[in-house]
Coordinates of C-alpha atoms in Angstrom, one line a residue:
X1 CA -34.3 15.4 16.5
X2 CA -37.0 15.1 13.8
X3 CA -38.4 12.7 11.6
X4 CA -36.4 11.4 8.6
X5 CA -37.5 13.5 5.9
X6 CA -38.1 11.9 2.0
X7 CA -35.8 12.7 -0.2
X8 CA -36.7 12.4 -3.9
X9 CA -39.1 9.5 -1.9
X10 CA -36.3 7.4 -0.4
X11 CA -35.6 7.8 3.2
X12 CA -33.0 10.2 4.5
X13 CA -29.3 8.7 4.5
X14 CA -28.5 7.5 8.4
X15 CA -25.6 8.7 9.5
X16 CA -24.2 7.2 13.1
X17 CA -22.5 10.1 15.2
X18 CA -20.0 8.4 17.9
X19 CA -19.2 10.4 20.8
X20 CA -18.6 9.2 24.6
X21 CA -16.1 12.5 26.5
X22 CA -17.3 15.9 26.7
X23 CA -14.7 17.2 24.3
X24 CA -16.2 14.9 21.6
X25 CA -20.4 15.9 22.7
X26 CA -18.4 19.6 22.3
X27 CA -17.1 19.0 18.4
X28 CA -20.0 17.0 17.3
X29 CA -22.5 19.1 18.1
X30 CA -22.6 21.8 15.7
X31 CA -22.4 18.5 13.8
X32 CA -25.3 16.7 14.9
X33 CA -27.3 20.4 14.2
X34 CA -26.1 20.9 10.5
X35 CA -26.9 17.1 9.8
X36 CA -30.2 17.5 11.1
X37 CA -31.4 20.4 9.3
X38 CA -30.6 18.4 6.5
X39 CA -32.9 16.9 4.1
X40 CA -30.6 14.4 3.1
X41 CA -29.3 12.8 6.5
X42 CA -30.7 11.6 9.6
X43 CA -28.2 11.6 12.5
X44 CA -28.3 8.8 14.9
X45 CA -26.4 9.8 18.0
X46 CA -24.3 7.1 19.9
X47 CA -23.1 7.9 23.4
X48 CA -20.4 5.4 24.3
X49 CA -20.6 5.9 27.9
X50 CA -16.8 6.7 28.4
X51 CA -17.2 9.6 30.4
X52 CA -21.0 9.4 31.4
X53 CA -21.2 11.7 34.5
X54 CA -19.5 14.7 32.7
X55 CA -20.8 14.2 29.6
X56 CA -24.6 13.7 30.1
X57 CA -26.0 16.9 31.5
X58 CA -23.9 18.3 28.8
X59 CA -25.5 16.7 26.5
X60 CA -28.6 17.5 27.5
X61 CA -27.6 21.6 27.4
X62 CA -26.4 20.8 23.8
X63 CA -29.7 19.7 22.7
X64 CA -28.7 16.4 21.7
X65 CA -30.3 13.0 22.3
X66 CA -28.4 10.1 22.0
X67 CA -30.8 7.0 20.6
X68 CA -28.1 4.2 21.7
X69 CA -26.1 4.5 25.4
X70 CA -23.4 1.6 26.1
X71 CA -22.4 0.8 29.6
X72 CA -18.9 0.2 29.1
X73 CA -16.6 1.6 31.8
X74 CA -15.5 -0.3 34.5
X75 CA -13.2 0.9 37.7
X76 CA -10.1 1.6 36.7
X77 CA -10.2 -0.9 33.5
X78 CA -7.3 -1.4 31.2
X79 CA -7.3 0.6 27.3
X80 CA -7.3 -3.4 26.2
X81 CA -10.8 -4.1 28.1
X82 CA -12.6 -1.0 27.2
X83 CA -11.6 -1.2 23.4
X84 CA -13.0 -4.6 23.9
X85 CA -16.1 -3.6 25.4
X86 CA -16.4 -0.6 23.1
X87 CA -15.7 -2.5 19.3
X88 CA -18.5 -4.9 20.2
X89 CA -21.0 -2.8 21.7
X90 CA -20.9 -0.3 19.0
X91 CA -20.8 -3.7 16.3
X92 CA -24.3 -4.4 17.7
X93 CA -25.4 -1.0 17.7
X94 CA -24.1 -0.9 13.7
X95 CA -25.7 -3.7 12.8
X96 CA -28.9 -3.1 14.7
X97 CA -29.0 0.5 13.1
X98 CA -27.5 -0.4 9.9
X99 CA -26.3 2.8 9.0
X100 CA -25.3 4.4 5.8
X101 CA -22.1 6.3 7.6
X102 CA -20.6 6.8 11.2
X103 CA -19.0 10.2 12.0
X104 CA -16.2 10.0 14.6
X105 CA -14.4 12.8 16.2
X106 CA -11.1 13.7 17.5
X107 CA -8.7 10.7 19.0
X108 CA -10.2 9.0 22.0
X109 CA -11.1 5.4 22.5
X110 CA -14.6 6.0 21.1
X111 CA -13.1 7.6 18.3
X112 CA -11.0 3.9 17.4
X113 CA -13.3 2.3 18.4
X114 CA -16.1 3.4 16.2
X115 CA -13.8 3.5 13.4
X116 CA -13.0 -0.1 13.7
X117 CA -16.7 -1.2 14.2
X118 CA -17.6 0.7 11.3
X119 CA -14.9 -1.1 9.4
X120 CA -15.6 -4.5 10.6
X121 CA -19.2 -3.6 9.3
X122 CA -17.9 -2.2 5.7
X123 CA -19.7 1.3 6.6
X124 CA -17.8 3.9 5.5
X125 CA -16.0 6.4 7.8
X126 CA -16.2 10.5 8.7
X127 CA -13.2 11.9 10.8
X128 CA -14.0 15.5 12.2
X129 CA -10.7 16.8 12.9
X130 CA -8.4 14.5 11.4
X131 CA -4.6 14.7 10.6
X132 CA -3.6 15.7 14.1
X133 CA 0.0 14.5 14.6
X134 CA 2.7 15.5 17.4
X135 CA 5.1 13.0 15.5
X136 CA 5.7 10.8 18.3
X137 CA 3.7 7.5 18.4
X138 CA 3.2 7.5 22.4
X139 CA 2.9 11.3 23.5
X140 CA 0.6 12.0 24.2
X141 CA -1.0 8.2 24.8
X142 CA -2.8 6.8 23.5
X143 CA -4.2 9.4 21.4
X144 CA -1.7 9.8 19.1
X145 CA -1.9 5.8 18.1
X146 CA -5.4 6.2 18.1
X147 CA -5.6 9.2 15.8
X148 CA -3.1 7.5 13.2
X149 CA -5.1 4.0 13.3
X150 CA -8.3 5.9 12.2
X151 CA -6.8 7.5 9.1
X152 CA -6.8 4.6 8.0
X153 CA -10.0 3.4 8.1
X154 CA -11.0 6.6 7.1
X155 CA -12.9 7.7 3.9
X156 CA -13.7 10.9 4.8
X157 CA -10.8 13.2 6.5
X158 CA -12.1 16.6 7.6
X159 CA -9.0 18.4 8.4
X160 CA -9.6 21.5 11.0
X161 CA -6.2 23.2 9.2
X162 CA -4.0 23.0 5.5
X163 CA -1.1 21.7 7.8
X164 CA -3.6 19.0 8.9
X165 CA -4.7 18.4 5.4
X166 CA -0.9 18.6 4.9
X167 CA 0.1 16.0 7.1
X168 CA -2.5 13.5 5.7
X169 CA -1.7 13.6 2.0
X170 CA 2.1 13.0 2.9
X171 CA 1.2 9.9 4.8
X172 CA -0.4 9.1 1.8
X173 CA -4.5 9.5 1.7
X174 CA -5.6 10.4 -1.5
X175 CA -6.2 13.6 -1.7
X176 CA -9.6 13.8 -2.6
X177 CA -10.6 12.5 0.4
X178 CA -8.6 15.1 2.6
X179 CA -11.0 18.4 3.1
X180 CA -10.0 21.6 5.0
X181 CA -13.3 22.6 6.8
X182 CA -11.9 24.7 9.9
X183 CA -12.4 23.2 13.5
X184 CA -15.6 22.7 14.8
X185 CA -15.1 23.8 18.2
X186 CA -14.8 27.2 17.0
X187 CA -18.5 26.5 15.7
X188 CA -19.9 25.7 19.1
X189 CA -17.6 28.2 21.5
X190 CA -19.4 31.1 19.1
X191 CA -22.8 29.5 19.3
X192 CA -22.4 29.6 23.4
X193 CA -20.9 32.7 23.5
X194 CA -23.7 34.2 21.4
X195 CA -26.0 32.8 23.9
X196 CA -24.4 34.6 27.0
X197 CA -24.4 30.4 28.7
X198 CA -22.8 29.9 31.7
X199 CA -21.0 31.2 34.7
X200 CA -17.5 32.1 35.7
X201 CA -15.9 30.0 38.2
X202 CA -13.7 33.0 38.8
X203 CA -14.1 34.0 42.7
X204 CA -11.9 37.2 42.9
X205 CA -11.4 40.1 40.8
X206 CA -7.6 39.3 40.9
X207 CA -6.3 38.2 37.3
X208 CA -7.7 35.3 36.1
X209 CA -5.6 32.5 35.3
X210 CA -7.0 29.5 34.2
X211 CA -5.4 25.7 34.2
X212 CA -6.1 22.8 32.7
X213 CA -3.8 19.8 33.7
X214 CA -4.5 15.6 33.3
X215 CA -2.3 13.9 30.4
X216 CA -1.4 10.7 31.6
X217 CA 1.4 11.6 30.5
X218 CA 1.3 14.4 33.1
X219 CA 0.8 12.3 35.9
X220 CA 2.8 11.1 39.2
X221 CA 6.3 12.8 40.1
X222 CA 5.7 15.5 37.1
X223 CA 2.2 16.4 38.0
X224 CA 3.6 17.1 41.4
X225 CA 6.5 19.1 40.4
X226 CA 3.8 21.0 38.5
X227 CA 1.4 21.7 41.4
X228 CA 4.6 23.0 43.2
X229 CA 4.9 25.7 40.4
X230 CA 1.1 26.8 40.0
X231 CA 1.6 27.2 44.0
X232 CA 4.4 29.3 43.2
X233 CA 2.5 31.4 40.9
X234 CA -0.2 31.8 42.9
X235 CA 1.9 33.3 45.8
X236 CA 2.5 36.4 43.4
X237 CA -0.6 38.1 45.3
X238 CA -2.2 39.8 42.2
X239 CA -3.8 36.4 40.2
X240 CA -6.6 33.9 41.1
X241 CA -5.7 30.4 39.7
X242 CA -9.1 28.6 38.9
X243 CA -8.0 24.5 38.2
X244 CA -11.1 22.2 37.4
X245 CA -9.5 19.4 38.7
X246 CA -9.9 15.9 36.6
X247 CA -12.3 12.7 38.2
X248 CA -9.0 10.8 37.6
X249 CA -8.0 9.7 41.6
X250 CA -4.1 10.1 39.6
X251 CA -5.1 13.7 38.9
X252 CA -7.5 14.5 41.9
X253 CA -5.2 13.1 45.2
X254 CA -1.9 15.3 43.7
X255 CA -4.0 18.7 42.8
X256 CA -6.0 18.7 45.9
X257 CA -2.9 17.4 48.3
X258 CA -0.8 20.1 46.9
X259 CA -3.3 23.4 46.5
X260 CA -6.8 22.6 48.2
X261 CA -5.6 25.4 51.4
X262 CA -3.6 27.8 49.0
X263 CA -6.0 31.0 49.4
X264 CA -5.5 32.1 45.8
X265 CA -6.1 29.0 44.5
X266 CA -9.7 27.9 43.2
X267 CA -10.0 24.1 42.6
X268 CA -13.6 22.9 41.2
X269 CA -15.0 19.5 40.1
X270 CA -15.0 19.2 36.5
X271 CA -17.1 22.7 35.1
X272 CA -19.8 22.0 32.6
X273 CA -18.2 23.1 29.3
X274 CA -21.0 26.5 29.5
X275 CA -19.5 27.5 32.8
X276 CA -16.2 26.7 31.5
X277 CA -16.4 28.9 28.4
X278 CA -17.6 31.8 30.4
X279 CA -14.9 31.5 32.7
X280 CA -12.3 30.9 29.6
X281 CA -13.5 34.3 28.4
X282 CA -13.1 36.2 32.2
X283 CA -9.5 34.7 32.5
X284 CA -6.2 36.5 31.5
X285 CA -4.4 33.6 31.1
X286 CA -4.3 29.8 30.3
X287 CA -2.1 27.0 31.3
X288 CA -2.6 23.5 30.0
X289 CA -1.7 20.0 28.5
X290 CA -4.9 20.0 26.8
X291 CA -5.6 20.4 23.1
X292 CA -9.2 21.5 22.7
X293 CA -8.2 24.7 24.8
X294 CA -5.3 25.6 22.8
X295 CA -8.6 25.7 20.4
X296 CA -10.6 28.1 21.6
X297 CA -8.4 30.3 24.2
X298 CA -7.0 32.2 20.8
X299 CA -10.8 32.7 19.3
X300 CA -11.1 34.4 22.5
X301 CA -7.8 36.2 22.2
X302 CA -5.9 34.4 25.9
X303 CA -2.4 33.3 25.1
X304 CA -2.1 30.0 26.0
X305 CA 0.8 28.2 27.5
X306 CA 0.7 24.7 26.7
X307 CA 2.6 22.1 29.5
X308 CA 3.6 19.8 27.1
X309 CA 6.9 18.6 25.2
X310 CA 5.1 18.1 21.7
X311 CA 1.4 19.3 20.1
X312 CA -0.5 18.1 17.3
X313 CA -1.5 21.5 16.9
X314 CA 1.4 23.3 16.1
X315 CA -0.4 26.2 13.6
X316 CA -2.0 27.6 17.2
X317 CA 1.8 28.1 18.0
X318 CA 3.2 29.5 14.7
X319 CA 0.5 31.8 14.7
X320 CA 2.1 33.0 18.2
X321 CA -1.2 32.5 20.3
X322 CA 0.2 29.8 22.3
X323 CA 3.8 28.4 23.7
X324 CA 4.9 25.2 24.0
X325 CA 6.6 25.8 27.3
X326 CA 7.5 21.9 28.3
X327 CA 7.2 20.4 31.2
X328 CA 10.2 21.8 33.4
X329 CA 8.6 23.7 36.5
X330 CA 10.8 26.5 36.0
X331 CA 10.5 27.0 32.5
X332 CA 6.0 27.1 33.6
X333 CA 7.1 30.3 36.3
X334 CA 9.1 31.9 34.0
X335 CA 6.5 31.9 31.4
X336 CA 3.8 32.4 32.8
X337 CA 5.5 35.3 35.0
X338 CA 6.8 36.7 31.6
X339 CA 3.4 37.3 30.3
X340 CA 1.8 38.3 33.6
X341 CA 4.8 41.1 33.6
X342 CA 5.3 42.0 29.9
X343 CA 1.9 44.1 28.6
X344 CA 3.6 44.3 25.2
X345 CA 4.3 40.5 25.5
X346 CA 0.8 39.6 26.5
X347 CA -0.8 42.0 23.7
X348 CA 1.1 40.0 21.2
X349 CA 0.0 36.6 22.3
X350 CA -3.9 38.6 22.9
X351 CA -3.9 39.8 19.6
X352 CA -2.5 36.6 17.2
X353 CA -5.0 35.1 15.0
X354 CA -6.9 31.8 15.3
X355 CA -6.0 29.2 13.3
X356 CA -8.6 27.3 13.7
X357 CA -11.7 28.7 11.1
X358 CA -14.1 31.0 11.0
X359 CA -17.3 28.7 12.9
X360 CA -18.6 27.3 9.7
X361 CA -16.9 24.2 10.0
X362 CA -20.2 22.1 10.7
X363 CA -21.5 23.8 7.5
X364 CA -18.7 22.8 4.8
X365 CA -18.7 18.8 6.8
X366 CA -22.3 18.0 5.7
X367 CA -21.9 20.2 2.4
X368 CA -19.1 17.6 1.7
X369 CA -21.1 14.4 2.7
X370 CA -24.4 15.8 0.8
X371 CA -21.9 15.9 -2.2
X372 CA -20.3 12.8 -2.0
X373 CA -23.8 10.8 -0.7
X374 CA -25.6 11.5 -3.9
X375 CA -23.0 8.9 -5.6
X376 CA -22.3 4.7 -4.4
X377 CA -20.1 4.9 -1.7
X378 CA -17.0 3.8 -1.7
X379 CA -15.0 1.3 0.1
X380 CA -14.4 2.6 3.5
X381 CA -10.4 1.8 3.4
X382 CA -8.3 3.8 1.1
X383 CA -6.3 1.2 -0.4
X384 CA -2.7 3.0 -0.3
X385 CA -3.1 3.9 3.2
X386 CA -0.9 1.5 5.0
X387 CA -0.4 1.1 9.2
X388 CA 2.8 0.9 8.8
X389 CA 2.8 4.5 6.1
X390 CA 4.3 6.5 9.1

């Protein structure tokens, strides 16, 4: 990163960007780059730790340099110890940095938790992709809590869609402080893409099908049932499943028990998200319970199927690029079988458009701070934003 820059001879504004999991070093990015070329703000990149071994050679491909790293995580800690850990290591951090904003992303621990040091500090907040919802305060979990607990601390919301600009102003946020910028993983999958980075995963030239799988609320008896049904679906002879499987030892012992000697099955460690992308755009089809890949399959025109009984991004499936097909394993075959069967079917999925912007989303975030900046700040909290406004 460069030097603060003088602006009109004061000091560039510091603005702290909190990120800890790969999905949130993924969403930040193109974040971290528009700040930076900035002459009015100097980002100051805090790595959490929450996911260290997956996250830091990615950060390191993304070009970004975190100044503060907290060693948080502990063997299979509760959520109450790390959001411990985390609130007071980034409340030192805050203080030591004293900075004129944090940025946080998305609806992971780090995400609370450098909302609520922020607030304990009186330094206003930036949410990048807020007003998520799936309208249930536990599914998934804890992410939905978390998501619903930083709005409102929030004084910034950067929704990705109008439905999550929507959702936001009904719950009460003024709306002045609710703006639509697009999501900005569609920002970084095009910069990769246009950069020809990474690798498939892919090992066959049977048809792809790609699966993502490790909600906790996926786990156990269910994730069983679902590795059952992937086995099933492999067993068709004409598809190649490629499964990164999760570090989780809940995700890991079912996945590998269940498919490690199926022959047209291809489980990986966790793929860096370069060779991920590149073997995103060589599948045919994705299955999954995660919601940054019902993101960025339909700006690379795969239907998705999404293994889960709710999403907080339901505009991916009224645009008709994804399903919500639930968690049943014969409702999974039948879907996925439907779509791997049905040309017509498939090009409909293929061809739906993307919800989610048009990769200027970093762009319109730091065109909204530079606006805002050049005034006092306000008080971080909107006033008529209650916890218990749900």
């Amino acid at each position: 990163m460069s030097e603060p820059l003088p602006v009109n001879g004061s000091p560039r504004l510091r603005a702290a960007v909190v990120l800890g999991t790969r999905p949130e070093a993924v969403k930040l990015a193109p974040v971290v780059r528009a700040l930076d070329a900035s002459p009015y703000f100097e980002p100051v990149l805090v790595n959490t730790g929450q996911h260290r071994e997956m996250l830091e050679p990615m950060l390191h491909r993304l070009h970004l340099t975190p100044r503060h790293s907290l060693d948080v995580m502990r063997e299979r800690q509760q959520l109450s110890a790390l959001t411990a850990r985390l609130v007071e290591g980034l409340g030192e951090v805050f203080r030591h940095e004293e900075p004129d904003l944090v940025i946080v992303q998305g609806d992971t621990a780090s995400t609370l938790c450098g909302a609520l040091a922020a607030f304990y500090e009186r330094i206003p907040v930036a949410h990048v992709e807020a007003g998520l919802r799936s309208g249930v305060p536990d599914d998934p979990f804890p992410e939905e809590l978390n998501r619903r607990l930083v709005s409102t601390m929030t004084r910034w919301h950067f929704a990705p869609t109008e439905r999550a600009a929507h959702r936001l102003r009904a719950e009460g946020v003024p709306p002045d402080a609710v703006h639509v910028t697009g999501n900005t993983v569609i920002d970084n999958l095009l910069w990769v893409r246009r950069r020809k980075a990474g690798r498939s995963a892919f090992r066959t030239g049977r048809r792809g099908v790609l699966v993502t799988l490790h909600r906790r609320e996926n786990q156990g008896d269910r994730m069983r049932m679902m590795a059952a049904t992937l086995q099933r679906l492999a067993r068709r002879g004409d598809v190649e499943i490629l499964l990164p499987v999760h570090r989780s030892p809940a995700v890991r012992d079912v996945l590998e028990s269940a498919l490690g000697h199926e022959p047209h099955v291809t489980l990986t460690g966790p793929l860096d998200y370069f060779d991920f992308t590149a073997s995103l755009a060589a599948c045919e089809l994705v299955l999954t319970d995660s919601g940054g890949v019902q993101e960025e399959a339909p700006s690379l025109d795969k239907p998705v199927l999404v293994l889960r009984t709710t999403t907080e991004r339901p505009e991916v499936v009224t645009a008709g690029a994804a399903r919500l097909v639930g968690v049943e394993p014969e409702a999974i075959h039948a879907a996925a079988n439907a779509l791997l069967d049905d040309p017509a079917d498939y090009q409909g999925m293929a061809a739906a458009p993307s919800p989610f912007g048009d990769g200027s989303a970093a762009r319109r975030i730091v065109e909204r701070l530079t606006q805002d900046c050049a005034a006092p700040l306000p008080h971080p909290l909107q006033p008529d934003v209650s916890l218990v406004d749900w």
